[in-house]
Coordinates of C-alpha atoms in Angstrom, one line a residue:
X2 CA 0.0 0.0 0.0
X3 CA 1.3 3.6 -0.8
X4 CA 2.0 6.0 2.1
X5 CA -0.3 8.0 3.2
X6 CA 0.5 11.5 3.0
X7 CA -1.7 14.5 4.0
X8 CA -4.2 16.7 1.5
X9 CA -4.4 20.4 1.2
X10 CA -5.9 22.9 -1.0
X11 CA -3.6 24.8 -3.1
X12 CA -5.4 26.5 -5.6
X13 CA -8.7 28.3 -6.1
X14 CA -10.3 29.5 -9.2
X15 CA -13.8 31.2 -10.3
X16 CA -15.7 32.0 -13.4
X17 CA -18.4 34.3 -13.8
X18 CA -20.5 34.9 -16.8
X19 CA -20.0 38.2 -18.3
X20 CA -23.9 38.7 -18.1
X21 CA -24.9 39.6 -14.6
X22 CA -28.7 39.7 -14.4
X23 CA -30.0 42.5 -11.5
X24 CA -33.5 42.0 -9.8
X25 CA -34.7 45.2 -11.3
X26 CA -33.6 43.5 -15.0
X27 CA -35.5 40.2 -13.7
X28 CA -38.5 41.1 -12.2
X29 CA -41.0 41.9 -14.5
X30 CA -40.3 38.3 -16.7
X31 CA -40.7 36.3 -13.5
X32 CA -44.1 38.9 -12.5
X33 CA -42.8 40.0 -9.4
X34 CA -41.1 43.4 -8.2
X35 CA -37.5 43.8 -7.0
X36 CA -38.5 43.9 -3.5
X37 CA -40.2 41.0 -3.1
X38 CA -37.3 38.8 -4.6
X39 CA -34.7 40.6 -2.3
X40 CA -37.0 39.9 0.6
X41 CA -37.5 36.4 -0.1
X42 CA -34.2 35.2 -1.4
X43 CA -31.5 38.0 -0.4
X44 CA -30.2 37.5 -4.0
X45 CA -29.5 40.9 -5.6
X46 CA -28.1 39.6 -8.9
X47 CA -26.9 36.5 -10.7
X48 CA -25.0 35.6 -13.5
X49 CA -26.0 34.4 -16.7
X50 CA -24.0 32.5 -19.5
X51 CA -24.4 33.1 -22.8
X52 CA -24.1 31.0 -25.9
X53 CA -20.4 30.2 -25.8
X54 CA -20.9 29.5 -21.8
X55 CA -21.2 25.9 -21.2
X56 CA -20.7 23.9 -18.4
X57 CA -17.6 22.6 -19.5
X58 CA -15.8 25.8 -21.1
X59 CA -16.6 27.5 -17.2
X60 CA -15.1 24.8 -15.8
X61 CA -12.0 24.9 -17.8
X62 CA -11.5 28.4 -17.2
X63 CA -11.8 28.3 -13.5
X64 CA -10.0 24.9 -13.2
X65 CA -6.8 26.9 -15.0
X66 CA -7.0 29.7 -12.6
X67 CA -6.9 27.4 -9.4
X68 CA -4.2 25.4 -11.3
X69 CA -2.2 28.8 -11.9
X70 CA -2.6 29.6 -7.9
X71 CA -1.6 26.2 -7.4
X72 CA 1.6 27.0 -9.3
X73 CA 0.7 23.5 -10.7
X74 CA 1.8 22.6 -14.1
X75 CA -1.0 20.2 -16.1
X76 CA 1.0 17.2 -16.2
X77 CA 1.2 16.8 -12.7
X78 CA -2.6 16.3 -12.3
X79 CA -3.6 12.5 -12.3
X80 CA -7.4 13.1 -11.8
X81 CA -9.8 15.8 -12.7
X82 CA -13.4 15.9 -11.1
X83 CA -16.3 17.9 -12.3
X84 CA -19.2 18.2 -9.7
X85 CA -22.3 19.1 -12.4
X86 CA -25.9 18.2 -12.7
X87 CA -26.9 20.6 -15.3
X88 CA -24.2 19.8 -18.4
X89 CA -26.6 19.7 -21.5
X90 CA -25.5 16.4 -22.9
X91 CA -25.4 13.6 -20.6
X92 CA -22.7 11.4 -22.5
X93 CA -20.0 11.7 -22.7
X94 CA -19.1 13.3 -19.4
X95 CA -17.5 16.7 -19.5
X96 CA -14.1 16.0 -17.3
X97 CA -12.4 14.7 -20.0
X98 CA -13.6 17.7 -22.1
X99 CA -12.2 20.0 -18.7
X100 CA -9.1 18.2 -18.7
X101 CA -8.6 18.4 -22.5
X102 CA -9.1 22.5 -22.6
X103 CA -6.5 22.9 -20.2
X104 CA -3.8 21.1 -21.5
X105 CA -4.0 17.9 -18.8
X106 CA -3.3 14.8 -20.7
X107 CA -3.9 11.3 -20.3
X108 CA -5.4 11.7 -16.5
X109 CA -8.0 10.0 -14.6
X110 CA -11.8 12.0 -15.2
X111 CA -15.4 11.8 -14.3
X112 CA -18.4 14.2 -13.6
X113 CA -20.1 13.9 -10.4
X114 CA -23.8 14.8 -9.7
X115 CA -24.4 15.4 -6.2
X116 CA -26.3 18.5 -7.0
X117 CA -25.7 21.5 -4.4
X118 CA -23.6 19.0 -2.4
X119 CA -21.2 18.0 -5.2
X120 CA -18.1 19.9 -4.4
X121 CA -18.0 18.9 -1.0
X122 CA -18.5 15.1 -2.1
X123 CA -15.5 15.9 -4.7
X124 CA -13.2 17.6 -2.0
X125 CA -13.6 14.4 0.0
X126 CA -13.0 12.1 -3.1
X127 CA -10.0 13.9 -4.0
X128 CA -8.2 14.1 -0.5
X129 CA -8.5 10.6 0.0
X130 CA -6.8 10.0 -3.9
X131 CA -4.1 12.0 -2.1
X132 CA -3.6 10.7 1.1
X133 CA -3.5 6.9 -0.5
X134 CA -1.0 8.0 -2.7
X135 CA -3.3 7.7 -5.9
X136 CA -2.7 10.9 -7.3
X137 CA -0.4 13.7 -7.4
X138 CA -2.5 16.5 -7.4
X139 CA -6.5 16.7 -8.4
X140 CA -8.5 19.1 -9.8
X141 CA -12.1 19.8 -8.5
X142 CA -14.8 21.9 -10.5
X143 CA -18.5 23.0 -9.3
X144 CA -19.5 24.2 -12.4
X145 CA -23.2 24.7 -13.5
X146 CA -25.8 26.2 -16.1
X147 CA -29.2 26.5 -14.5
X148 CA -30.0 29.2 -16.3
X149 CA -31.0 26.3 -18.6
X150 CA -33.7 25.0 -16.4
X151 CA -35.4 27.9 -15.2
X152 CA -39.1 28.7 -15.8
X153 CA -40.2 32.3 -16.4
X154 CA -43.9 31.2 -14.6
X155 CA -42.0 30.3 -11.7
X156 CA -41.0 33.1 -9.8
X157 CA -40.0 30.7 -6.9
X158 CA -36.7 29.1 -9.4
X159 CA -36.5 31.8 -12.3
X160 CA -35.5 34.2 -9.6
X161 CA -32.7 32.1 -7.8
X162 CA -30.6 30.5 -9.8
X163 CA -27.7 31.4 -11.7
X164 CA -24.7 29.9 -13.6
X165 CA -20.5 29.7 -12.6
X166 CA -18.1 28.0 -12.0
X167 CA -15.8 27.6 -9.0
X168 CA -12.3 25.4 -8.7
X169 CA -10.0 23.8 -6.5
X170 CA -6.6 21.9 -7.0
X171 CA -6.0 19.0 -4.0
X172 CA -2.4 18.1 -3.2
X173 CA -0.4 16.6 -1.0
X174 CA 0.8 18.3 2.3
X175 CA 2.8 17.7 5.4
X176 CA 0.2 18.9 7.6
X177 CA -3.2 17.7 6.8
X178 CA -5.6 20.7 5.7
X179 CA -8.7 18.5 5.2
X180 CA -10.7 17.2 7.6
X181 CA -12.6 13.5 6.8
X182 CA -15.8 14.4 5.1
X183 CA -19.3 13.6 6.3
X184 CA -21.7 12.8 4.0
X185 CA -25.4 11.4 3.3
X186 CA -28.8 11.7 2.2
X187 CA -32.0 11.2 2.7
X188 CA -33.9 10.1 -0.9
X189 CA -37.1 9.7 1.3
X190 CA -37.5 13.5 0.6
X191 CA -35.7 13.7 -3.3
X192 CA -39.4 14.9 -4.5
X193 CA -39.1 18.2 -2.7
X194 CA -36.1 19.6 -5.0
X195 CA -35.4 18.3 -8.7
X196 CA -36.5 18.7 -12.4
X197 CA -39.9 17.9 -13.7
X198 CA -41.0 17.8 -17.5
X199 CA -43.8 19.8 -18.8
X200 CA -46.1 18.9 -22.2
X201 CA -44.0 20.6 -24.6
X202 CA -40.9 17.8 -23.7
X203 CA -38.6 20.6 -21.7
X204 CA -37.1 20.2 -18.3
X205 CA -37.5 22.8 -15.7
X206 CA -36.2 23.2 -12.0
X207 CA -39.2 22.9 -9.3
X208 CA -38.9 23.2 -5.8
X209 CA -41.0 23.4 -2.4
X210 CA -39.4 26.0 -1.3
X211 CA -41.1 26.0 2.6
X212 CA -40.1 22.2 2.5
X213 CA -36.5 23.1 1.5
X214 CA -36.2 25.5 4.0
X215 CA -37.4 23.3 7.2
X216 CA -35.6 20.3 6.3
X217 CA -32.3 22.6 6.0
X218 CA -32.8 24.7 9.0
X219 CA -33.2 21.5 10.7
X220 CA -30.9 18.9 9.4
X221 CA -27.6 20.9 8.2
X222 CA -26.8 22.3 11.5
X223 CA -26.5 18.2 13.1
X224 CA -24.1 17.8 10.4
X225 CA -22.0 20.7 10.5
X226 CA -21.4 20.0 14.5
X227 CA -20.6 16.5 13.1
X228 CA -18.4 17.9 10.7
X229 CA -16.6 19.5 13.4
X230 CA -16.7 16.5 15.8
X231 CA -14.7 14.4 13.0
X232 CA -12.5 17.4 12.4
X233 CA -11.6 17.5 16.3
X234 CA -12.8 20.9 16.9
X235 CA -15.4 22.9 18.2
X236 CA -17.6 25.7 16.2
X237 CA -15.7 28.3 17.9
X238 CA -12.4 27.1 16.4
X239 CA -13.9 27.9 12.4
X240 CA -12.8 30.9 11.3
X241 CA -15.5 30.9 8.0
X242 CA -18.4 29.6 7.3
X243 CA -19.1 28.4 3.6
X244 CA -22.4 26.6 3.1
X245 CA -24.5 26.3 0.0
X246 CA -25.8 29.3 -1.5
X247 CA -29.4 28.0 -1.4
X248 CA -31.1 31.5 -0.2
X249 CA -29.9 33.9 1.9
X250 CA -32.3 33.0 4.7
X251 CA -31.2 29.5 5.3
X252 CA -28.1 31.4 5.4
X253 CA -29.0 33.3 7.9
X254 CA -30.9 31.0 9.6
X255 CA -28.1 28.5 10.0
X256 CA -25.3 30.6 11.0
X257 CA -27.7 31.3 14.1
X258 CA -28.4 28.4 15.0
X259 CA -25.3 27.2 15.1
X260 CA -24.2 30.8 17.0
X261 CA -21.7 31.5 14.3
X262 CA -20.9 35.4 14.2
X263 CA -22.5 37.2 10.9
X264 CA -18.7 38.6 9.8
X265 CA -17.3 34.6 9.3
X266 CA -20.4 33.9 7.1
X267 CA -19.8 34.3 3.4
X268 CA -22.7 35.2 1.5
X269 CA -21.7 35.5 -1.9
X270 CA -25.9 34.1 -2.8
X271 CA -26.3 37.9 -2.4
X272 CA -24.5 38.3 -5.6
X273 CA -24.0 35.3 -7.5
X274 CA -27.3 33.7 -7.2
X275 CA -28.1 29.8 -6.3
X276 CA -25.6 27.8 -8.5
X277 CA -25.6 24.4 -6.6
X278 CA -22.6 22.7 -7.4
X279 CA -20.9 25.5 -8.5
X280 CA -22.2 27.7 -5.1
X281 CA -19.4 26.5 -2.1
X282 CA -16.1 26.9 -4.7
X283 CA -17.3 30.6 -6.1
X284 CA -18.2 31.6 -2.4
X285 CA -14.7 30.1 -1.4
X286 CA -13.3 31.9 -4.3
X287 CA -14.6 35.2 -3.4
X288 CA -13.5 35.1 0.2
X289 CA -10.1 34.5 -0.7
X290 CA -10.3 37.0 -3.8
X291 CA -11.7 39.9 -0.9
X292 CA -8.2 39.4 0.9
X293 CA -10.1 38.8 4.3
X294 CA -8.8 35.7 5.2
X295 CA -5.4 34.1 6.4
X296 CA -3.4 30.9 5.1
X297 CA -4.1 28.3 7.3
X298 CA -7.7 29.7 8.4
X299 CA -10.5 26.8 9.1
X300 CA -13.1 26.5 7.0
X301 CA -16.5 24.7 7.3
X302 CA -17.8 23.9 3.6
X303 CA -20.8 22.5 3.5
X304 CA -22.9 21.5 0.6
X305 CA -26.7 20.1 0.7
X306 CA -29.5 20.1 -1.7
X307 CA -31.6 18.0 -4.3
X308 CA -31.4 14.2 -3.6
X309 CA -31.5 15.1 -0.6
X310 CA -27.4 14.9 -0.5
X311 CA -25.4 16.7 1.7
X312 CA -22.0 16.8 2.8
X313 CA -18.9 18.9 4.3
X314 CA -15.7 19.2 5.7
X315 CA -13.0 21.6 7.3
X316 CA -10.6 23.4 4.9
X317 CA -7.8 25.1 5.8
X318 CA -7.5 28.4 3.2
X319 CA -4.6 28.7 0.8

């Protein structure tokens, strides 16, 4: 068996669309006024790709940003993960593609769908690839295009989500910067938070959004003190808090449960939108982009959404 070794992240990158959609621009396709989608969601804007945006030309460019951070060359990555539920053709899968764009030959590849939860499930995949010795460095991507399964008739999605991508390169490091990752689900409760078909053939996103909301407010705090518990600290130890943009009151609403203070909670929803997969890396992204944090600060990520799959770990920052 190879040595174990310890896992860090090294790298971060984002990409945002160039088209950045504002509630006043929004409001009057989806039938409701600025106000009441600020009140509701606490999203001010979200990003929009356009016809040269896909899933898999985000991904690339924010997977060679966090490679460039990384000061990692492509040939020393031996696995490339893309976290995605909303790539518009389902085979093949797009990490290959990712891979290929950036200039990373002949690696191991494959797409994950974990929804909102994906990049946390990929985190933990690619730490353990480096602590077993399977692979020099990996590349994670949270990369998604919702914009493609929104409905102007409802207000409740059409309003939310948006499209990005966020990055992350894993390596090997002396002192080990991520915690083991705790994950499940509950597919009891999958119907709550998905895609339906209408009569005309198209897929749109649909969501209970009240049901959303209480099984969040009361299930994701249990897991991030377990997250904590398997990281061997206590919530007072975290210095940030990254969970799913979902909507800025579950936000809210779980940073007080769990007594965290309002200035370690990042928030990037408020400006970025809902972009499940891609949601924890661009928040991560723009914390470390805003200068506010310090190498070796812990970091509680913590993904959750359709299936209903959640999952998280502590980070320490780059």
């Amino acid at each position: 068996m190879a040595q174990m070794t310890g896992a860090a992240i090294t790298g971060l990158g984002a990409y945002r669309p160039s088209r950045l959609i504002t509630n006043e621009e929004i409001s009057e396709e989806a039938g409701v006024t600025p106000e009441w989608i600020e009140e509701r969601t606490g999203i001010r804007s979200r990003y929009r790709s356009g016809p040269e945006e896909s899933v898999v030309m985000m991904a690339a460019e924010a997977g060679g940003k966090a490679l460039a951070m990384a000061n990692v060359d492509p040939s020393e990555v031996d696995l490339v993960i893309l976290a995605s539920a909303t790539k518009k053709d389902r085979i093949p899968g797009g990490a290959p593609e990712v891979a290929s764009r950036i200039g990373i030959t002949a690696t191991g590849a494959f797409d994950l769908n974990a929804a909102c939860a994906g990049f946390a499930y990929s985190i933990g995949i690619a730490a353990n690839e480096i602590r077993m010795g399977g692979a020099r460095n990996v590349l994670v991507v949270g990369a998604e295009q919702l914009s493609r399964f929104i409905d102007p008739e409802d207000p409740a999605t059409y309003v939310i989500f948006g499209d990005g991508a966020g990055a992350a390169v894993v390596s090997p490091a002396e002192v080990d910067g991520i915690s083991p990752t705790v994950w499940g689900s509950d597919g009891s409760r999958s119907d709550i938070l998905g895609t339906k078909w209408d009569a005309n053939g198209r897929e749109f996103a649909k969501m209970d959004g009240p049901l959303v909301y209480r099984w969040s407010t009361k299930n994701v705090p249990r897991v991030a003190r377990k997250v904590c518990a398997f990281a061997g600290i206590e919530l007072s130890d975290i210095d940030w808090f990254v969970p799913h943009q979902a909507n800025l009151r579950i936000v809210d609403q779980l940073a007080e449960i769990l007594q965290i203070p309002d200035e370690k909670v990042a928030k990037d929803i408020v400006d970025t939108g809902n972009t499940s997969a891609a949601s924890v890396p661009l928040a991560l992204s723009r914390l470390y982009e805003s200068g506010r944090t310090t190498p070796g600060d812990r970091v509680m990520l913590l993904g959750f959404g359709a299936g209903l799959a959640y999952a998280g770990q502590i980070i320490r920052m780059p």
